[in-house]
Amino acid sequence: MPLDSAFDLPEDTRALRDVAQDFARDVLAPKALEWDAARHFPVEEMRQAASLGMAALYVREESGGAGLTRLDAAVVFEALATGCPTTSAFLSIHNMVAWMIDRWGTEAQRAEHLPSLVTMERLASYCLTEPGSGSDAAALRTRATRDNEGYVLNGSKQFISGAGTSDLYLTMARTGGEGPDGISALLIPRETPGLSFGANERKMGWNAQPTRTMDFQDARVAADRLLGEEGQGFRMAMAGLDGGRLNIAACSLGGAQRALDIALDYVRERRAFGKPVADFQATQFRLADMATELEAARSLLWRACAKLDGKAPDAGPFCAMAKRFATDTGHRVADEALQLLGGYGYLHDYGVEKLVRDLRVHRILEGTNEIMRVIIARHMLGRR
């Protein structure tokens, strides 16, 4: 468990954390290694999480969601990630799409999509990255051409979590000219003619969720699939990513906390040179640093959550700071835990090597940590 924080969480938030921790321990953790090895997507278990309100954490109550804060959500995702960071991360993506529909959707769109997203009867994916545009997301090339019947899409998306399994794809496509102002958001059903999916990518980690390319070849959707207005898509995408960055930071902390807990149990029991490994000062110093770094990252994350909840003008750079620091810290702590276990840390059955693999990608997705530094520095220098 984390050390006591400089400020206490509200009682309701602590109760949410307890529910999420129980779910992680009882439902996710027992199967996490099996899911990783089999590349199994635990849809039914995520639907169990949805029954506890975890599929629409910050969707408004009047839209069927839990109506919680970003701090509440971060605490929940951290707790879930102690059971399986991969599953927690997909729940974060699904939550982000549900929130964007609630935030920018019409009454008809909310009525059509949110009831089934809240229960996870239908899964949702977020589709921004393309083969030729990752960090430079405003350079995306997928085009949605308007005609009398709606939109015709052509192009490709890459690294899409849940692709091929999810039922709804919130897709950023170019409806206008070059640059961010030419991008719009469309809600694309899986069964859309002209939409196809590539093979499930073989990845270093995150094996418990599928990742595929998406290809649009004259894929036609009705005009009412537009989310918000034409030209708003890039701003919507960036707003979604602010929250997504907090969530993935939380997933990193949860996975790292689990790795630290495994290491603590191991060094208490493992003996070397006639005494427990935990009695060596070098081990104690390493454990102290790991715990301190996690607590520092957690405090920064919670402050960034408060900024976003309060709509502070510097919320964006604070989300970038929290994402950069927490994902770097989380992966480093998990790697240190593996080192403490020695050769056993490298074995699948001990669980730490999976955490190292899963947490590595958090430093890349939702904006690479290099891009997080760009966002922070631009704010510092008064540039946009």
mmCIF file of C-alpha atoms in Angstrom:
data_model
loop_
_atom_site.group_PDB
_atom_site.id
_atom_site.type_symbol
_atom_site.label_atom_id
_atom_site.label_comp_id
_atom_site.label_asym_id
_atom_site.label_seq_id
_atom_site.Cartn_x
_atom_site.Cartn_y
_atom_site.Cartn_z
ATOM 1 C CA MET A 1 0.000 0.000 0.000
ATOM 2 C CA PRO A 2 1.185 3.575 -0.640
ATOM 3 C CA LEU A 3 2.567 5.631 2.213
ATOM 4 C CA ASP A 4 0.191 8.141 3.838
ATOM 5 C CA SER A 5 -0.104 11.190 1.613
ATOM 6 C CA ALA A 6 0.514 14.788 2.586
ATOM 7 C CA PHE A 7 -3.241 15.264 2.266
ATOM 8 C CA ASP A 8 -5.916 12.685 2.757
ATOM 9 C CA LEU A 9 -8.318 11.533 0.092
ATOM 10 C CA PRO A 10 -12.017 12.219 0.604
ATOM 11 C CA GLU A 11 -13.867 9.383 2.308
ATOM 12 C CA ASP A 12 -15.884 8.580 -0.829
ATOM 13 C CA THR A 13 -12.688 8.369 -2.891
ATOM 14 C CA ARG A 14 -11.093 6.024 -0.360
ATOM 15 C CA ALA A 15 -14.178 3.824 -0.576
ATOM 16 C CA LEU A 16 -13.879 3.751 -4.376
ATOM 17 C CA ARG A 17 -10.219 2.800 -4.055
ATOM 18 C CA ASP A 18 -11.129 -0.059 -1.733
ATOM 19 C CA VAL A 19 -13.682 -1.413 -4.205
ATOM 20 C CA ALA A 20 -11.205 -1.170 -7.084
ATOM 21 C CA GLN A 21 -8.431 -2.816 -5.050
ATOM 22 C CA ASP A 22 -10.724 -5.681 -4.092
ATOM 23 C CA PHE A 23 -11.704 -6.142 -7.725
ATOM 24 C CA ALA A 24 -8.057 -6.049 -8.826
ATOM 25 C CA ARG A 25 -7.057 -8.621 -6.208
ATOM 26 C CA ASP A 26 -9.995 -10.991 -6.675
ATOM 27 C CA VAL A 27 -10.759 -10.744 -10.412
ATOM 28 C CA LEU A 28 -7.793 -9.330 -12.332
ATOM 29 C CA ALA A 29 -4.640 -10.490 -10.543
ATOM 30 C CA PRO A 30 -5.416 -14.245 -10.497
ATOM 31 C CA LYS A 31 -5.695 -14.352 -14.305
ATOM 32 C CA ALA A 32 -3.325 -11.561 -15.398
ATOM 33 C CA LEU A 33 -0.365 -13.809 -16.242
ATOM 34 C CA GLU A 34 -2.609 -16.274 -18.053
ATOM 35 C CA TRP A 35 -4.171 -13.486 -20.124
ATOM 36 C CA ASP A 36 -0.725 -12.142 -21.001
ATOM 37 C CA ALA A 37 0.557 -15.537 -22.152
ATOM 38 C CA ALA A 38 -2.579 -16.344 -24.150
ATOM 39 C CA ARG A 39 -3.038 -12.796 -25.521
ATOM 40 C CA HIS A 40 -6.565 -12.957 -24.155
ATOM 41 C CA PHE A 41 -8.754 -9.845 -24.023
ATOM 42 C CA PRO A 42 -10.752 -10.110 -20.751
ATOM 43 C CA VAL A 43 -13.996 -8.573 -21.960
ATOM 44 C CA GLU A 44 -16.251 -10.336 -19.466
ATOM 45 C CA GLU A 45 -14.104 -9.239 -16.543
ATOM 46 C CA MET A 46 -14.176 -5.641 -17.798
ATOM 47 C CA ARG A 47 -17.951 -5.867 -17.945
ATOM 48 C CA GLN A 48 -17.844 -6.870 -14.293
ATOM 49 C CA ALA A 49 -15.843 -3.688 -13.654
ATOM 50 C CA ALA A 50 -18.471 -1.757 -15.607
ATOM 51 C CA SER A 51 -21.167 -3.126 -13.313
ATOM 52 C CA LEU A 52 -19.279 -1.327 -10.509
ATOM 53 C CA GLY A 53 -19.372 1.960 -12.445
ATOM 54 C CA MET A 54 -15.823 1.785 -13.789
ATOM 55 C CA ALA A 55 -16.615 2.134 -17.509
ATOM 56 C CA ALA A 56 -17.956 5.690 -17.280
ATOM 57 C CA LEU A 57 -16.277 7.165 -14.222
ATOM 58 C CA TYR A 58 -16.474 10.817 -15.247
ATOM 59 C CA VAL A 59 -19.479 10.641 -17.553
ATOM 60 C CA ARG A 60 -22.234 12.772 -16.011
ATOM 61 C CA GLU A 61 -24.799 11.060 -13.817
ATOM 62 C CA GLU A 62 -27.641 12.367 -15.986
ATOM 63 C CA SER A 63 -26.028 10.518 -18.903
ATOM 64 C CA GLY A 64 -25.816 7.280 -16.933
ATOM 65 C CA GLY A 65 -22.237 7.627 -15.697
ATOM 66 C CA ALA A 66 -20.742 7.833 -12.228
ATOM 67 C CA GLY A 67 -20.160 11.614 -12.405
ATOM 68 C CA LEU A 68 -16.851 11.387 -10.541
ATOM 69 C CA THR A 69 -13.792 13.621 -10.571
ATOM 70 C CA ARG A 70 -10.503 13.064 -12.377
ATOM 71 C CA LEU A 71 -8.893 12.450 -9.005
ATOM 72 C CA ASP A 72 -11.444 9.719 -8.289
ATOM 73 C CA ALA A 73 -10.686 8.164 -11.671
ATOM 74 C CA ALA A 74 -6.915 8.261 -11.152
ATOM 75 C CA VAL A 75 -7.278 6.535 -7.799
ATOM 76 C CA VAL A 76 -9.483 3.846 -9.373
ATOM 77 C CA PHE A 77 -7.143 3.224 -12.317
ATOM 78 C CA GLU A 78 -4.118 2.976 -10.037
ATOM 79 C CA ALA A 79 -5.901 0.419 -7.896
ATOM 80 C CA LEU A 80 -7.055 -1.611 -10.906
ATOM 81 C CA ALA A 81 -3.529 -1.605 -12.336
ATOM 82 C CA THR A 82 -2.236 -3.442 -9.278
ATOM 83 C CA GLY A 83 -4.154 -6.389 -10.708
ATOM 84 C CA CYS A 84 -3.385 -5.864 -14.407
ATOM 85 C CA PRO A 85 -2.076 -2.612 -15.927
ATOM 86 C CA THR A 86 -3.125 -3.718 -19.412
ATOM 87 C CA THR A 87 -6.757 -4.153 -18.458
ATOM 88 C CA SER A 88 -6.786 -0.954 -16.421
ATOM 89 C CA ALA A 89 -5.331 0.941 -19.398
ATOM 90 C CA PHE A 90 -8.033 -0.276 -21.773
ATOM 91 C CA LEU A 91 -10.700 0.732 -19.274
ATOM 92 C CA SER A 92 -9.083 4.182 -19.325
ATOM 93 C CA ILE A 93 -9.399 4.370 -23.124
ATOM 94 C CA HIS A 94 -13.024 3.267 -23.009
ATOM 95 C CA ASN A 95 -13.756 5.855 -20.311
ATOM 96 C CA MET A 96 -12.137 8.575 -22.428
ATOM 97 C CA VAL A 97 -14.355 7.832 -25.433
ATOM 98 C CA ALA A 98 -17.500 7.694 -23.296
ATOM 99 C CA TRP A 99 -16.611 11.048 -21.738
ATOM 100 C CA MET A 100 -15.979 12.655 -25.138
ATOM 101 C CA ILE A 101 -19.390 11.528 -26.376
ATOM 102 C CA ASP A 102 -21.003 12.867 -23.219
ATOM 103 C CA ARG A 103 -19.065 16.140 -23.517
ATOM 104 C CA TRP A 104 -19.558 16.886 -27.217
ATOM 105 C CA GLY A 105 -22.292 14.554 -28.425
ATOM 106 C CA THR A 106 -25.812 15.537 -29.349
ATOM 107 C CA GLU A 107 -28.684 14.342 -27.232
ATOM 108 C CA ALA A 108 -29.378 11.695 -29.880
ATOM 109 C CA GLN A 109 -25.744 10.515 -29.904
ATOM 110 C CA ARG A 110 -25.638 10.261 -26.123
ATOM 111 C CA ALA A 111 -28.893 8.300 -26.136
ATOM 112 C CA GLU A 112 -27.614 5.966 -28.866
ATOM 113 C CA HIS A 113 -24.168 5.206 -27.492
ATOM 114 C CA LEU A 114 -23.822 5.849 -23.778
ATOM 115 C CA PRO A 115 -26.195 3.232 -22.305
ATOM 116 C CA SER A 116 -24.252 0.388 -23.924
ATOM 117 C CA LEU A 117 -20.854 1.990 -23.257
ATOM 118 C CA VAL A 118 -21.637 2.492 -19.563
ATOM 119 C CA THR A 119 -22.256 -1.262 -19.214
ATOM 120 C CA MET A 120 -19.503 -2.191 -21.690
ATOM 121 C CA GLU A 121 -22.049 -4.195 -23.637
ATOM 122 C CA ARG A 122 -20.248 -2.346 -26.427
ATOM 123 C CA LEU A 123 -16.555 -1.450 -26.279
ATOM 124 C CA ALA A 124 -15.049 1.782 -27.594
ATOM 125 C CA SER A 125 -11.636 2.659 -29.031
ATOM 126 C CA TYR A 126 -9.865 5.966 -29.631
ATOM 127 C CA CYS A 127 -8.338 6.376 -33.092
ATOM 128 C CA LEU A 128 -5.840 9.177 -33.643
ATOM 129 C CA THR A 129 -2.408 7.741 -34.539
ATOM 130 C CA GLU A 130 -1.555 6.890 -38.146
ATOM 131 C CA PRO A 131 1.399 5.145 -39.815
ATOM 132 C CA GLY A 132 2.833 8.538 -40.786
ATOM 133 C CA SER A 133 1.683 10.681 -37.856
ATOM 134 C CA GLY A 134 2.314 9.767 -34.255
ATOM 135 C CA SER A 135 3.723 12.628 -32.209
ATOM 136 C CA ASP A 136 2.754 15.058 -34.992
ATOM 137 C CA ALA A 137 -0.915 14.147 -34.719
ATOM 138 C CA ALA A 138 -2.061 17.302 -36.545
ATOM 139 C CA ALA A 139 -0.445 15.888 -39.701
ATOM 140 C CA LEU A 140 -2.885 12.979 -39.924
ATOM 141 C CA ARG A 141 -3.979 11.998 -43.465
ATOM 142 C CA THR A 142 -7.119 9.931 -43.033
ATOM 143 C CA ARG A 143 -9.734 11.915 -44.925
ATOM 144 C CA ALA A 144 -13.503 12.085 -44.516
ATOM 145 C CA THR A 145 -15.067 13.630 -47.616
ATOM 146 C CA ARG A 146 -18.548 15.090 -47.234
ATOM 147 C CA ASP A 147 -21.232 14.422 -49.826
ATOM 148 C CA ASN A 148 -25.018 14.528 -49.876
ATOM 149 C CA GLU A 149 -25.305 11.252 -47.997
ATOM 150 C CA GLY A 150 -22.692 11.733 -45.262
ATOM 151 C CA TYR A 151 -18.932 11.093 -45.151
ATOM 152 C CA VAL A 152 -16.652 8.777 -47.131
ATOM 153 C CA LEU A 153 -13.446 7.832 -45.301
ATOM 154 C CA ASN A 154 -10.120 6.769 -46.780
ATOM 155 C CA GLY A 155 -6.879 6.218 -44.897
ATOM 156 C CA SER A 156 -5.357 4.188 -42.079
ATOM 157 C CA LYS A 157 -4.967 4.238 -38.323
ATOM 158 C CA GLN A 158 -2.264 2.402 -36.403
ATOM 159 C CA PHE A 159 -1.660 1.147 -32.842
ATOM 160 C CA ILE A 160 -5.384 1.148 -32.053
ATOM 161 C CA SER A 161 -6.166 -0.574 -28.753
ATOM 162 C CA GLY A 162 -9.170 -2.846 -28.991
ATOM 163 C CA ALA A 163 -9.283 -2.643 -32.794
ATOM 164 C CA GLY A 164 -11.229 -5.485 -34.334
ATOM 165 C CA THR A 165 -13.019 -6.235 -31.063
ATOM 166 C CA SER A 166 -14.391 -2.849 -30.068
ATOM 167 C CA ASP A 167 -17.798 -1.908 -31.397
ATOM 168 C CA LEU A 168 -17.303 1.873 -31.744
ATOM 169 C CA TYR A 169 -14.290 3.862 -32.985
ATOM 170 C CA LEU A 170 -13.935 7.551 -32.165
ATOM 171 C CA THR A 171 -11.899 8.483 -35.225
ATOM 172 C CA MET A 172 -10.057 11.688 -36.064
ATOM 173 C CA ALA A 173 -10.149 12.425 -39.787
ATOM 174 C CA ARG A 174 -9.416 15.354 -42.032
ATOM 175 C CA THR A 175 -12.563 17.069 -43.307
ATOM 176 C CA GLY A 176 -10.856 20.359 -44.210
ATOM 177 C CA GLY A 177 -7.445 21.760 -45.047
ATOM 178 C CA GLU A 178 -4.025 21.103 -43.569
ATOM 179 C CA GLY A 179 -3.279 21.517 -39.878
ATOM 180 C CA PRO A 180 -5.338 21.013 -36.731
ATOM 181 C CA ASP A 181 -8.307 23.134 -37.837
ATOM 182 C CA GLY A 182 -9.043 20.709 -40.667
ATOM 183 C CA ILE A 183 -9.617 17.726 -38.359
ATOM 184 C CA SER A 184 -13.003 16.427 -37.220
ATOM 185 C CA ALA A 185 -14.162 13.562 -34.989
ATOM 186 C CA LEU A 186 -16.441 10.797 -36.256
ATOM 187 C CA LEU A 187 -18.131 7.906 -34.471
ATOM 188 C CA ILE A 188 -17.508 4.849 -36.653
ATOM 189 C CA PRO A 189 -19.309 1.541 -35.970
ATOM 190 C CA ARG A 190 -17.277 -1.646 -36.408
ATOM 191 C CA GLU A 191 -19.683 -2.966 -39.040
ATOM 192 C CA THR A 192 -19.153 0.016 -41.372
ATOM 193 C CA PRO A 193 -18.642 -1.233 -44.967
ATOM 194 C CA GLY A 194 -15.134 -0.389 -46.143
ATOM 195 C CA LEU A 195 -13.594 -0.605 -42.657
ATOM 196 C CA SER A 196 -11.133 -3.468 -42.141
ATOM 197 C CA PHE A 197 -8.577 -4.449 -39.516
ATOM 198 C CA GLY A 198 -5.049 -5.794 -39.657
ATOM 199 C CA ALA A 199 -3.616 -8.707 -37.690
ATOM 200 C CA ASN A 200 -3.272 -8.480 -33.928
ATOM 201 C CA GLU A 201 0.182 -6.984 -33.428
ATOM 202 C CA ARG A 202 2.792 -8.991 -31.525
ATOM 203 C CA LYS A 203 3.980 -6.629 -28.809
ATOM 204 C CA MET A 204 6.492 -6.442 -25.978
ATOM 205 C CA GLY A 205 3.691 -5.951 -23.447
ATOM 206 C CA TRP A 206 0.014 -5.081 -23.226
ATOM 207 C CA ASN A 207 -0.725 -8.561 -24.558
ATOM 208 C CA ALA A 208 -4.094 -8.739 -22.790
ATOM 209 C CA GLN A 209 -5.588 -6.237 -25.226
ATOM 210 C CA PRO A 210 -5.514 -6.432 -29.036
ATOM 211 C CA THR A 211 -3.719 -3.797 -31.091
ATOM 212 C CA ARG A 212 -4.409 -3.576 -34.815
ATOM 213 C CA THR A 213 -4.292 -1.225 -37.761
ATOM 214 C CA MET A 214 -7.546 0.104 -39.188
ATOM 215 C CA ASP A 215 -8.007 0.689 -42.901
ATOM 216 C CA PHE A 216 -10.750 2.802 -44.481
ATOM 217 C CA GLN A 217 -11.439 2.209 -48.168
ATOM 218 C CA ASP A 218 -14.432 4.273 -49.283
ATOM 219 C CA ALA A 219 -16.003 3.611 -45.883
ATOM 220 C CA ARG A 220 -19.302 5.467 -45.755
ATOM 221 C CA VAL A 221 -20.998 6.781 -42.609
ATOM 222 C CA ALA A 222 -24.022 9.015 -42.144
ATOM 223 C CA ALA A 223 -23.612 12.722 -41.432
ATOM 224 C CA ASP A 224 -24.959 12.255 -37.907
ATOM 225 C CA ARG A 225 -21.769 10.324 -37.058
ATOM 226 C CA LEU A 226 -19.936 13.634 -36.749
ATOM 227 C CA LEU A 227 -19.113 14.393 -33.106
ATOM 228 C CA GLY A 228 -19.331 18.105 -32.369
ATOM 229 C CA GLU A 229 -18.697 20.339 -35.363
ATOM 230 C CA GLU A 230 -16.357 20.076 -38.313
ATOM 231 C CA GLY A 231 -12.917 21.383 -37.432
ATOM 232 C CA GLN A 232 -13.273 20.705 -33.694
ATOM 233 C CA GLY A 233 -11.727 17.242 -33.778
ATOM 234 C CA PHE A 234 -8.140 18.092 -32.925
ATOM 235 C CA ARG A 235 -9.095 20.230 -29.929
ATOM 236 C CA MET A 236 -11.400 17.468 -28.752
ATOM 237 C CA ALA A 237 -8.621 14.919 -29.190
ATOM 238 C CA MET A 238 -6.201 16.975 -27.124
ATOM 239 C CA ALA A 239 -8.787 17.532 -24.387
ATOM 240 C CA GLY A 240 -9.387 13.799 -24.252
ATOM 241 C CA LEU A 241 -5.661 13.176 -24.009
ATOM 242 C CA ASP A 242 -5.269 15.458 -20.973
ATOM 243 C CA GLY A 243 -7.430 13.052 -19.007
ATOM 244 C CA GLY A 244 -5.921 10.044 -20.738
ATOM 245 C CA ARG A 245 -2.458 11.127 -19.620
ATOM 246 C CA LEU A 246 -3.581 11.265 -16.005
ATOM 247 C CA ASN A 247 -5.119 7.817 -16.318
ATOM 248 C CA ILE A 248 -2.053 6.201 -17.878
ATOM 249 C CA ALA A 249 0.115 7.836 -15.220
ATOM 250 C CA ALA A 250 -2.143 6.224 -12.613
ATOM 251 C CA CYS A 251 -1.858 2.841 -14.339
ATOM 252 C CA SER A 252 1.940 3.166 -14.189
ATOM 253 C CA LEU A 253 1.839 3.840 -10.464
ATOM 254 C CA GLY A 254 -0.459 0.893 -9.825
ATOM 255 C CA GLY A 255 1.720 -1.506 -11.787
ATOM 256 C CA ALA A 256 4.872 -0.214 -10.127
ATOM 257 C CA GLN A 257 3.293 -0.436 -6.671
ATOM 258 C CA ARG A 258 2.463 -4.080 -7.360
ATOM 259 C CA ALA A 259 6.050 -4.737 -8.461
ATOM 260 C CA LEU A 260 7.361 -3.086 -5.291
ATOM 261 C CA ASP A 261 5.015 -5.168 -3.133
ATOM 262 C CA ILE A 262 6.277 -8.371 -4.804
ATOM 263 C CA ALA A 263 9.867 -7.272 -4.233
ATOM 264 C CA LEU A 264 9.164 -6.505 -0.568
ATOM 265 C CA ASP A 265 7.772 -9.989 -0.003
ATOM 266 C CA TYR A 266 10.730 -11.531 -1.806
ATOM 267 C CA VAL A 267 13.524 -9.715 0.070
ATOM 268 C CA ARG A 268 11.924 -10.539 3.413
ATOM 269 C CA GLU A 269 11.997 -14.259 2.615
ATOM 270 C CA ARG A 270 15.137 -14.630 0.486
ATOM 271 C CA ARG A 271 18.342 -15.288 2.403
ATOM 272 C CA ALA A 272 21.899 -14.611 1.259
ATOM 273 C CA PHE A 273 25.166 -14.851 3.173
ATOM 274 C CA GLY A 274 23.308 -16.111 6.215
ATOM 275 C CA LYS A 275 20.639 -13.431 6.599
ATOM 276 C CA PRO A 276 17.506 -12.068 4.841
ATOM 277 C CA VAL A 277 18.218 -9.915 1.808
ATOM 278 C CA ALA A 278 16.059 -7.252 3.472
ATOM 279 C CA ASP A 279 18.711 -6.833 6.161
ATOM 280 C CA PHE A 280 21.304 -5.491 3.733
ATOM 281 C CA GLN A 281 21.534 -1.718 3.779
ATOM 282 C CA ALA A 282 21.887 -1.584 -0.016
ATOM 283 C CA THR A 283 18.511 -3.322 -0.309
ATOM 284 C CA GLN A 284 16.918 -0.983 2.209
ATOM 285 C CA PHE A 285 18.212 2.103 0.404
ATOM 286 C CA ARG A 286 16.852 0.825 -2.893
ATOM 287 C CA LEU A 287 13.438 0.097 -1.387
ATOM 288 C CA ALA A 288 13.346 3.524 0.262
ATOM 289 C CA ASP A 289 14.104 5.260 -3.025
ATOM 290 C CA MET A 290 11.445 3.252 -4.877
ATOM 291 C CA ALA A 291 8.783 4.124 -2.307
ATOM 292 C CA THR A 292 9.811 7.792 -2.230
ATOM 293 C CA GLU A 293 9.744 8.127 -6.007
ATOM 294 C CA LEU A 294 6.311 6.522 -6.246
ATOM 295 C CA GLU A 295 4.938 8.820 -3.567
ATOM 296 C CA ALA A 296 6.381 11.898 -5.303
ATOM 297 C CA ALA A 297 4.828 10.817 -8.601
ATOM 298 C CA ARG A 298 1.495 10.134 -6.911
ATOM 299 C CA SER A 299 1.442 13.569 -5.319
ATOM 300 C CA LEU A 300 2.163 15.262 -8.649
ATOM 301 C CA LEU A 301 -0.517 13.178 -10.339
ATOM 302 C CA TRP A 302 -3.121 14.129 -7.748
ATOM 303 C CA ARG A 303 -2.215 17.804 -8.100
ATOM 304 C CA ALA A 304 -2.608 17.570 -11.879
ATOM 305 C CA CYS A 305 -5.999 15.906 -11.362
ATOM 306 C CA ALA A 306 -7.062 18.807 -9.165
ATOM 307 C CA LYS A 307 -5.936 21.243 -11.878
ATOM 308 C CA LEU A 308 -8.002 19.455 -14.525
ATOM 309 C CA ASP A 309 -11.025 19.133 -12.246
ATOM 310 C CA GLY A 310 -10.760 22.856 -11.489
ATOM 311 C CA LYS A 311 -10.289 23.794 -15.170
ATOM 312 C CA ALA A 312 -7.087 25.629 -14.268
ATOM 313 C CA PRO A 313 -5.404 27.416 -17.195
ATOM 314 C CA ASP A 314 -2.213 25.415 -16.608
ATOM 315 C CA ALA A 315 -3.990 22.054 -16.380
ATOM 316 C CA GLY A 316 -2.548 20.886 -19.717
ATOM 317 C CA PRO A 317 1.130 21.271 -18.798
ATOM 318 C CA PHE A 318 0.466 19.791 -15.362
ATOM 319 C CA CYS A 319 -1.120 16.737 -17.016
ATOM 320 C CA ALA A 320 2.000 16.485 -19.182
ATOM 321 C CA MET A 321 4.260 16.763 -16.118
ATOM 322 C CA ALA A 322 2.360 14.071 -14.279
ATOM 323 C CA LYS A 323 2.345 11.758 -17.268
ATOM 324 C CA ARG A 324 6.055 12.204 -17.938
ATOM 325 C CA PHE A 325 7.134 11.798 -14.333
ATOM 326 C CA ALA A 326 4.778 9.002 -13.309
ATOM 327 C CA THR A 327 5.372 6.809 -16.359
ATOM 328 C CA ASP A 328 9.144 7.201 -16.193
ATOM 329 C CA THR A 329 9.062 6.551 -12.453
ATOM 330 C CA GLY A 330 6.675 3.616 -12.723
ATOM 331 C CA HIS A 331 8.781 1.792 -15.285
ATOM 332 C CA ARG A 332 12.003 2.499 -13.365
ATOM 333 C CA VAL A 333 10.547 1.201 -10.093
ATOM 334 C CA ALA A 334 9.243 -1.965 -11.771
ATOM 335 C CA ASP A 335 12.673 -2.547 -13.313
ATOM 336 C CA GLU A 336 14.328 -2.035 -9.905
ATOM 337 C CA ALA A 337 11.899 -4.580 -8.444
ATOM 338 C CA LEU A 338 12.928 -7.075 -11.103
ATOM 339 C CA GLN A 339 16.580 -6.484 -10.195
ATOM 340 C CA LEU A 340 15.863 -7.135 -6.524
ATOM 341 C CA LEU A 341 14.419 -10.526 -7.422
ATOM 342 C CA GLY A 342 17.517 -11.399 -9.422
ATOM 343 C CA GLY A 343 17.006 -14.328 -11.777
ATOM 344 C CA TYR A 344 13.542 -14.981 -10.373
ATOM 345 C CA GLY A 345 12.469 -11.542 -11.510
ATOM 346 C CA TYR A 346 13.122 -12.622 -15.072
ATOM 347 C CA LEU A 347 10.710 -15.552 -14.784
ATOM 348 C CA HIS A 348 7.131 -15.156 -15.980
ATOM 349 C CA ASP A 349 5.528 -16.836 -12.970
ATOM 350 C CA TYR A 350 6.760 -14.202 -10.522
ATOM 351 C CA GLY A 351 4.849 -11.491 -12.380
ATOM 352 C CA VAL A 352 7.419 -8.697 -12.284
ATOM 353 C CA GLU A 353 8.749 -9.128 -15.813
ATOM 354 C CA LYS A 354 5.195 -8.734 -17.138
ATOM 355 C CA LEU A 355 4.835 -5.485 -15.223
ATOM 356 C CA VAL A 356 8.116 -4.196 -16.685
ATOM 357 C CA ARG A 357 6.910 -5.058 -20.194
ATOM 358 C CA ASP A 358 3.456 -3.575 -19.684
ATOM 359 C CA LEU A 359 4.685 -0.310 -18.165
ATOM 360 C CA ARG A 360 7.314 0.344 -20.846
ATOM 361 C CA VAL A 361 4.752 1.453 -23.432
ATOM 362 C CA HIS A 362 3.248 4.015 -21.050
ATOM 363 C CA ARG A 363 6.258 6.234 -21.777
ATOM 364 C CA ILE A 364 5.223 6.251 -25.464
ATOM 365 C CA LEU A 365 1.425 6.319 -25.693
ATOM 366 C CA GLU A 366 -0.904 9.243 -24.914
ATOM 367 C CA GLY A 367 1.947 11.393 -26.245
ATOM 368 C CA THR A 368 5.571 10.323 -25.846
ATOM 369 C CA ASN A 369 7.432 11.632 -22.854
ATOM 370 C CA GLU A 370 9.548 13.705 -25.212
ATOM 371 C CA ILE A 371 6.373 15.434 -26.402
ATOM 372 C CA MET A 372 5.352 15.939 -22.768
ATOM 373 C CA ARG A 373 8.581 17.903 -22.325
ATOM 374 C CA VAL A 374 7.723 20.008 -25.382
ATOM 375 C CA ILE A 375 4.289 20.834 -23.917
ATOM 376 C CA ILE A 376 5.797 21.789 -20.560
ATOM 377 C CA ALA A 377 8.572 23.904 -22.082
ATOM 378 C CA ARG A 378 6.187 25.745 -24.412
ATOM 379 C CA HIS A 379 4.050 26.702 -21.446
ATOM 380 C CA MET A 380 7.111 27.880 -19.534
ATOM 381 C CA LEU A 381 8.243 30.003 -22.486
ATOM 382 C CA GLY A 382 4.801 31.427 -23.161
ATOM 383 C CA ARG A 383 4.468 29.645 -26.501
ATOM 384 C CA ARG A 384 1.588 27.561 -27.839
#
